[in-house]
Amino acid sequence: MNRNQKHMTCRVCLCNEAVEVLDLGSTPLANELVDNIPCEAQTYPLSIEWCPQCLNIQLSYCVSSQDLYKNYFYVTPKSASLQNHYSQLLRFLQENRYLNKDTHLLEIGSNSGELLQFFQRSVASVLGVDPAENIAEIANARGIRTEADFFNASSAKSLSKKVGPQDLIIARHCFAHNENPGEMVEGVCEILSDNGYFVIENAYAVDTVEQNEFDQVYHEHMYYYSLHSLQALLERYEFALVDAMTSHIHGGSFVAVAKRISGREICKSNTLQRLLERERHVLNLKGVMGFSDRSLGIIKGLHEVITEISSQGKVIYSYGATAKGNTLLNVCGLDCNQIKYCVDSTDIKQGKFLPGSGIEIISEEFCYENPPDYFLLTAWNYSEEIIKKFTEQSSAPVTFIVPFPEIRYIRKNYNS
Ligand code: TYD
Ligand code: ZN
């Protein structure tokens, strides 16, 4: 790789020192499943840049929101580990007094309302905002009030007129979904109560880099935040980080708590200070270039392994019609010639095809009846849960291929 590259603008801190770290070619939109094959899914460049000033990692090329969400299939899965995460998150917010029974809670990117349903009993009111109309409908149908809209200054202003100020605004895994990273914060400024908290949960760049998770790179993820970069962004809007926790969810995430900078000095929790200190040791030039090299190694390795297994006549399915799985398959050059089906529990995904690779999505029930020899775990963030479920439902010998942090194999139901 040419490491004497030109410098680009960091869209978070606005310096002109960002450098490209990984070019993954050109791929289709990862959440846009297709109805028929052969499909001519449109592809868009996929590469990332790193900023040495604020430790931000960002996509070099951003697709418009209109294109990204016109045909959207992400539905929060029913998952025991997700429920467990919600309960840890609630405890963190309650114990540190960011949330109580009087809190009016607003969730940005609330999807089908899973989190709000979980939090409902512990707060005064819940309200969701989500741009995907089909998904907001699902939430409203289950009794979680959800506005189908993008969250920005103008939608927040009109929402504020209707429902009044909100005491806690939470954005889980959607803060990085906007090319203009300040747009959501501008909305928060319009509707957050004076002493309210803004809570952001996002995949953590430290984990992405340390665990070689290049599949987290897709067009929806326009930023790979560190706490440094989040802090740099929020300061532009007179917000400051006060606390953070980390979690294993989605391959390693942070939950950051921010509040308005008032006259008083802002106090950072010990955990936040420790995490900020550690980031400097991971997200430096050597760290991000190491990530790039290791990612290229996994891409080559996985292509070779799957091609070899398939040439032996073994049947391979991928498990999880995930957005990150689509990056993985397309970047590794894998398709329906090597991988027969993709298993996924989400009703609305079944019967459709993965973009680019053209692999058909089937139900878990079909897969228990017709098990393959190998699974490529494209929902590796739920691997424990998925492997447990499969072995409870099927006695067929099968090998799970886990791509991260390096390619490894988990054999189940083999007697010898
Ligand atoms: P997720 O990891 O949230 O994906 P993304 O990369 O798109 O953010 O999605 C997990 C997918 O895995 C989801 O489509 C549902 C599927 N899944 C199963 O099929 N079975 C399971 O037991 C679990 C937990 C998830
Ligand atoms: Zn920057």
XYZ file of C-alpha atoms and ligand atoms in Angstrom:
442
model
C 0.000 0.000 0.000
C 1.208 3.480 -0.814
C 1.626 5.222 2.519
C 2.780 8.571 1.177
C -0.716 9.670 0.357
C -2.454 12.951 -0.015
C -4.270 14.406 2.944
C -8.021 14.760 3.164
C -10.392 16.782 5.357
C -11.609 15.197 8.571
C -15.353 15.861 8.648
C -15.374 15.727 12.453
C -12.617 18.164 13.510
C -12.246 19.839 10.078
C -8.434 19.525 9.941
C -6.829 18.597 6.603
C -4.658 15.747 7.801
C -6.765 12.631 7.261
C -5.073 9.781 5.338
C -6.538 6.725 3.635
C -5.985 3.513 5.609
C -8.001 0.822 3.821
C -9.533 0.609 0.344
C -12.150 -2.154 0.068
C -13.042 -1.494 -3.577
C -16.627 -0.887 -4.577
C -19.648 -2.667 -3.048
C -23.473 -2.529 -3.156
C -25.405 -0.978 -0.238
C -25.172 -3.522 2.562
C -28.762 -3.299 3.821
C -30.410 -3.317 0.410
C -31.583 -6.864 -0.171
C -32.760 -7.744 -3.680
C -35.880 -9.548 -4.905
C -34.437 -11.450 -7.840
C -31.181 -12.654 -9.290
C -29.288 -12.027 -11.424
C -29.263 -8.580 -9.876
C -27.370 -5.580 -11.061
C -26.967 -3.980 -7.639
C -25.368 -0.565 -7.989
C -21.973 -0.361 -6.290
C -20.288 2.556 -4.526
C -16.648 3.085 -3.460
C -15.830 1.803 0.022
C -12.673 3.085 1.685
C -11.758 4.656 5.017
C -9.519 7.469 6.224
C -8.000 8.151 9.639
C -7.499 11.552 11.283
C -4.391 11.908 13.477
C -5.821 15.015 15.176
C -9.096 13.764 16.654
C -8.609 9.990 16.062
C -11.667 9.813 13.823
C -12.004 7.154 11.125
C -14.430 8.019 8.322
C -15.692 6.783 4.969
C -14.013 8.555 2.062
C -17.190 8.514 -0.020
C -20.679 8.959 1.444
C -23.899 7.834 -0.268
C -26.936 10.148 0.150
C -29.387 9.285 2.940
C -32.232 9.118 0.417
C -30.433 6.332 -1.451
C -29.428 4.536 1.733
C -32.872 4.292 3.286
C -35.205 3.940 0.332
C -35.225 0.169 0.584
C -34.227 -0.649 4.130
C -34.286 -4.063 5.781
C -32.634 -3.716 9.156
C -34.941 -4.939 11.911
C -33.604 -5.342 15.457
C -33.301 -9.092 15.963
C -34.991 -10.946 18.833
C -31.928 -11.783 20.830
C -31.173 -12.773 24.416
C -27.797 -10.976 24.349
C -29.472 -7.776 23.178
C -32.033 -7.955 26.012
C -29.135 -8.511 28.400
C -27.397 -5.451 26.978
C -30.519 -3.309 27.413
C -30.656 -4.320 31.044
C -26.957 -3.400 31.615
C -27.505 -0.097 29.841
C -30.566 0.712 31.947
C -28.677 -0.098 35.145
C -25.735 2.127 34.092
C -28.075 5.041 33.358
C -30.055 4.573 36.586
C -27.091 4.055 38.917
C -25.357 7.158 37.603
C -28.584 9.184 37.779
C -28.862 9.967 34.101
C -32.366 8.497 34.065
C -35.205 7.993 36.582
C -38.982 7.530 36.784
C -39.583 11.175 35.748
C -37.463 11.007 32.602
C -39.014 11.755 29.232
C -36.995 9.516 26.918
C -36.507 10.010 23.197
C -34.726 7.466 21.034
C -33.242 8.451 17.667
C -33.137 5.593 15.149
C -35.501 3.605 17.348
C -36.169 0.964 14.671
C -38.939 -1.441 15.707
C -39.047 -0.086 19.291
C -37.250 -2.947 21.108
C -35.228 -0.718 23.447
C -38.105 1.671 24.168
C -40.353 -1.226 25.061
C -37.692 -2.478 27.485
C -37.202 0.982 29.079
C -40.887 1.960 29.128
C -41.628 0.791 32.676
C -38.648 2.695 34.127
C -39.373 6.192 32.764
C -42.225 8.730 32.455
C -42.620 8.479 28.666
C -40.956 7.043 25.566
C -40.898 8.349 22.011
C -39.101 7.037 18.930
C -37.937 8.705 15.706
C -36.844 6.604 12.748
C -36.542 7.431 9.032
C -37.593 3.998 7.716
C -41.392 4.186 7.317
C -41.921 0.432 7.083
C -40.013 -0.112 10.341
C -41.663 2.813 12.224
C -44.996 1.205 11.338
C -43.937 -2.005 13.109
C -43.074 0.024 16.251
C -46.368 1.959 16.234
C -48.311 -1.267 15.769
C -46.789 -2.610 19.011
C -47.736 0.567 20.893
C -44.390 2.425 20.855
C -45.092 5.924 19.533
C -42.670 6.460 16.658
C -42.351 9.339 14.189
C -41.167 8.288 10.729
C -38.625 11.020 10.061
C -34.950 11.902 9.881
C -33.807 13.487 13.131
C -32.401 16.980 12.544
C -32.918 20.556 13.738
C -36.156 21.092 11.806
C -37.846 17.775 12.710
C -36.692 18.141 16.351
C -38.097 21.661 16.518
C -41.543 20.603 15.369
C -41.430 17.529 17.626
C -40.502 19.723 20.585
C -43.615 21.849 19.970
C -45.736 18.696 20.103
C -44.167 16.816 23.034
C -42.043 19.353 24.948
C -38.402 19.013 26.004
C -36.946 15.540 26.521
C -34.666 14.676 29.448
C -32.659 11.912 27.909
C -32.018 11.429 24.223
C -30.401 8.202 23.169
C -28.962 7.320 19.762
C -27.864 3.699 19.486
C -25.792 2.671 16.470
C -27.162 5.420 14.232
C -25.035 8.438 15.143
C -22.534 7.538 12.432
C -25.224 7.216 9.758
C -25.104 10.788 8.503
C -22.445 12.409 6.352
C -22.901 15.652 8.277
C -21.999 14.428 11.759
C -23.394 17.556 13.446
C -26.915 17.288 12.050
C -28.150 15.021 14.824
C -26.513 17.174 17.519
C -28.268 20.237 16.086
C -31.550 18.349 16.518
C -30.622 17.425 20.086
C -29.977 21.117 20.859
C -33.600 21.835 19.859
C -35.340 19.296 22.065
C -33.087 18.320 24.999
C -34.081 19.814 28.363
C -31.522 22.197 29.909
C -30.047 19.648 32.312
C -30.721 16.680 30.064
C -28.297 14.032 28.842
C -27.459 12.942 25.325
C -26.373 9.299 25.194
C -24.638 7.863 22.159
C -23.931 4.174 21.643
C -21.753 3.252 18.717
C -19.340 0.602 17.505
C -16.006 1.527 19.112
C -13.125 2.235 16.729
C -10.716 0.755 19.295
C -12.452 -2.641 19.017
C -12.890 -2.396 15.250
C -9.126 -1.861 14.897
C -7.953 -4.309 17.566
C -10.290 -7.107 16.438
C -9.670 -6.513 12.680
C -13.389 -5.988 12.068
C -13.127 -4.512 8.580
C -16.652 -5.812 7.891
C -17.981 -2.987 10.078
C -17.103 -0.794 7.111
C -20.185 -0.223 4.960
C -21.923 2.796 3.523
C -24.273 3.371 6.439
C -21.309 3.620 8.819
C -19.869 6.934 7.706
C -17.819 7.308 10.924
C -15.927 4.859 13.173
C -15.961 6.901 16.341
C -13.446 7.056 19.111
C -14.299 8.968 22.275
C -11.709 11.552 21.211
C -13.456 12.183 17.906
C -16.890 12.240 19.521
C -15.598 14.758 22.035
C -14.142 16.929 19.248
C -17.465 16.899 17.441
C -19.650 17.592 20.481
C -17.462 20.487 21.611
C -18.362 22.284 18.391
C -21.965 22.300 19.690
C -21.079 23.156 23.303
C -21.607 19.679 24.611
C -19.053 17.737 26.641
C -18.594 14.053 27.417
C -18.996 13.275 31.108
C -19.047 9.491 31.243
C -18.739 6.305 29.172
C -19.030 2.553 29.436
C -17.935 -0.140 27.017
C -19.767 -3.286 26.011
C -19.197 -6.390 23.880
C -22.340 -5.736 21.852
C -21.893 -5.537 18.044
C -18.242 -6.534 18.196
C -17.351 -3.898 20.829
C -19.222 -0.663 21.451
C -19.102 2.379 23.693
C -21.954 4.172 25.410
C -20.996 7.841 25.869
C -22.904 10.341 28.001
C -22.813 14.032 27.079
C -24.339 17.161 28.530
C -24.401 20.845 27.714
C -21.332 22.802 28.755
C -22.619 25.193 31.400
C -20.722 27.765 33.497
C -19.422 25.055 35.830
C -16.401 22.949 34.998
C -17.285 19.597 33.448
C -16.118 16.596 35.423
C -15.145 13.457 33.458
C -15.694 10.056 35.088
C -12.644 7.892 35.791
C -13.760 5.365 33.172
C -13.994 8.038 30.517
C -10.525 9.380 31.372
C -9.036 5.880 31.251
C -10.631 5.098 27.869
C -9.458 8.402 26.379
C -5.916 7.664 27.538
C -5.939 4.178 26.001
C -7.176 5.400 22.607
C -3.893 7.206 21.954
C -2.086 3.852 22.134
C -4.419 2.057 19.724
C -5.603 4.616 17.186
C -2.197 5.917 16.101
C -0.678 5.552 12.616
C 1.009 2.234 13.445
C -2.244 0.926 14.952
C -4.488 1.767 12.020
C -1.997 0.594 9.387
C -1.624 -2.694 11.304
C -5.411 -3.047 11.185
C -5.307 -2.456 7.438
C -2.651 -5.137 6.871
C -4.390 -7.697 9.075
C -7.715 -7.017 7.309
C -6.155 -7.642 3.906
C -4.771 -10.916 5.331
C -8.233 -12.074 6.468
C -9.762 -11.115 3.095
C -7.223 -13.230 1.215
C -7.382 -16.063 3.757
C -11.161 -16.323 3.770
C -11.350 -16.323 -0.004
C -8.851 -19.201 -0.142
C -10.470 -21.214 2.655
C -14.031 -20.985 1.282
C -12.907 -21.678 -2.289
C -11.004 -24.762 -1.105
C -13.910 -26.140 0.993
C -16.405 -25.566 -1.786
C -14.150 -27.230 -4.372
C -14.229 -30.348 -2.153
C -18.009 -30.459 -2.753
C -18.891 -29.423 0.810
C -22.043 -27.373 1.386
C -21.524 -23.948 2.964
C -24.185 -21.525 4.264
C -23.558 -18.102 5.706
C -25.370 -17.367 8.988
C -26.884 -13.879 9.379
C -28.055 -11.655 6.503
C -26.187 -8.819 8.163
C -24.966 -5.600 6.636
C -21.450 -6.441 7.756
C -21.828 -9.894 6.189
C -22.445 -8.249 2.842
C -19.194 -6.315 3.139
C -17.424 -9.517 4.106
C -18.812 -11.588 1.222
C -18.382 -8.921 -1.448
C -14.918 -7.826 -0.378
C -13.712 -11.434 -0.078
C -15.127 -12.212 -3.555
C -17.562 -14.878 -2.265
C -20.952 -15.532 -3.854
C -23.729 -18.072 -4.482
C -21.299 -20.305 -6.395
C -19.538 -21.157 -3.135
C -22.196 -20.344 -0.519
C -25.532 -22.020 -1.123
C -27.795 -20.118 1.278
C -27.748 -17.449 3.940
C -29.712 -18.255 7.125
C -31.562 -15.472 8.936
C -34.364 -15.379 11.510
C -35.846 -12.086 10.217
C -39.128 -12.761 8.365
C -38.870 -9.822 5.965
C -35.381 -10.864 4.825
C -36.284 -14.480 3.970
C -36.798 -15.261 0.272
C -34.710 -12.246 -0.741
C -31.143 -12.303 -2.031
C -27.967 -10.700 -0.698
C -26.780 -7.785 -2.847
C -23.745 -8.551 -4.985
C -23.222 -12.159 -3.899
C -26.790 -13.170 -4.929
C -27.124 -15.689 -2.058
C -30.733 -16.571 -1.159
C -31.896 -15.999 2.423
C -33.611 -18.924 4.146
C -35.204 -19.412 7.575
C -33.531 -21.064 10.556
C -36.182 -23.824 10.449
C -35.237 -24.675 6.850
C -31.604 -24.817 7.842
C -32.243 -27.199 10.773
C -33.998 -29.523 8.302
C -31.304 -29.120 5.646
C -28.045 -28.486 7.485
C -24.825 -27.702 5.576
C -21.295 -28.962 6.316
C -20.046 -25.471 7.156
C -21.459 -22.151 8.300
C -19.621 -18.914 7.635
C -20.730 -16.843 10.632
C -21.607 -13.470 9.163
C -23.528 -12.603 12.373
C -20.390 -13.436 14.419
C -21.446 -10.860 17.050
C -24.181 -13.325 18.065
C -22.001 -16.432 17.627
C -22.554 -17.921 21.088
C -26.313 -17.593 20.825
C -26.457 -18.897 17.251
C -24.197 -21.916 17.857
C -26.136 -22.850 21.007
C -29.451 -22.594 19.175
C -28.231 -24.687 16.247
C -26.861 -27.475 18.434
C -30.129 -27.592 20.401
C -32.132 -27.946 17.188
C -29.909 -30.182 15.077
C -27.587 -33.110 15.698
C -25.912 -32.759 12.286
C -22.125 -32.408 12.448
C -21.219 -28.917 11.314
C -18.262 -26.531 11.424
C -18.723 -22.818 12.121
C -16.155 -20.544 10.495
C -15.643 -17.405 12.580
C -13.800 -14.670 10.635
C -12.668 -12.377 13.509
C -10.321 -11.500 15.125
C -8.706 -14.150 12.942
C -10.198 -17.047 10.959
C -11.038 -19.934 13.300
C -13.222 -23.062 13.284
C -15.733 -24.343 15.825
C -16.786 -27.960 15.237
C -20.119 -29.149 16.678
C -21.864 -32.533 16.894
C -18.790 -34.477 15.724
C -18.445 -37.650 17.761
C -14.710 -38.083 17.324
P -26.813 -7.466 13.264
O -25.640 -8.085 13.883
O -27.581 -6.488 14.044
O -26.368 -6.944 11.854
P -25.777 -5.719 11.064
O -24.401 -6.120 10.603
O -26.733 -5.648 9.921
O -25.772 -4.549 11.973
O -27.840 -8.565 12.737
C -27.898 -9.865 13.138
C -28.657 -10.678 12.107
O -28.561 -12.027 12.507
C -30.123 -10.318 11.992
O -30.484 -10.175 10.618
C -30.849 -11.502 12.583
C -29.851 -12.613 12.492
N -29.938 -13.552 13.610
C -30.366 -14.855 13.335
O -30.644 -15.192 12.178
N -30.460 -15.743 14.386
C -30.152 -15.385 15.672
O -30.241 -16.216 16.601
C -29.703 -14.032 15.924
C -29.345 -13.593 17.317
C -29.617 -13.151 14.855
Zn -10.345 14.879 12.945
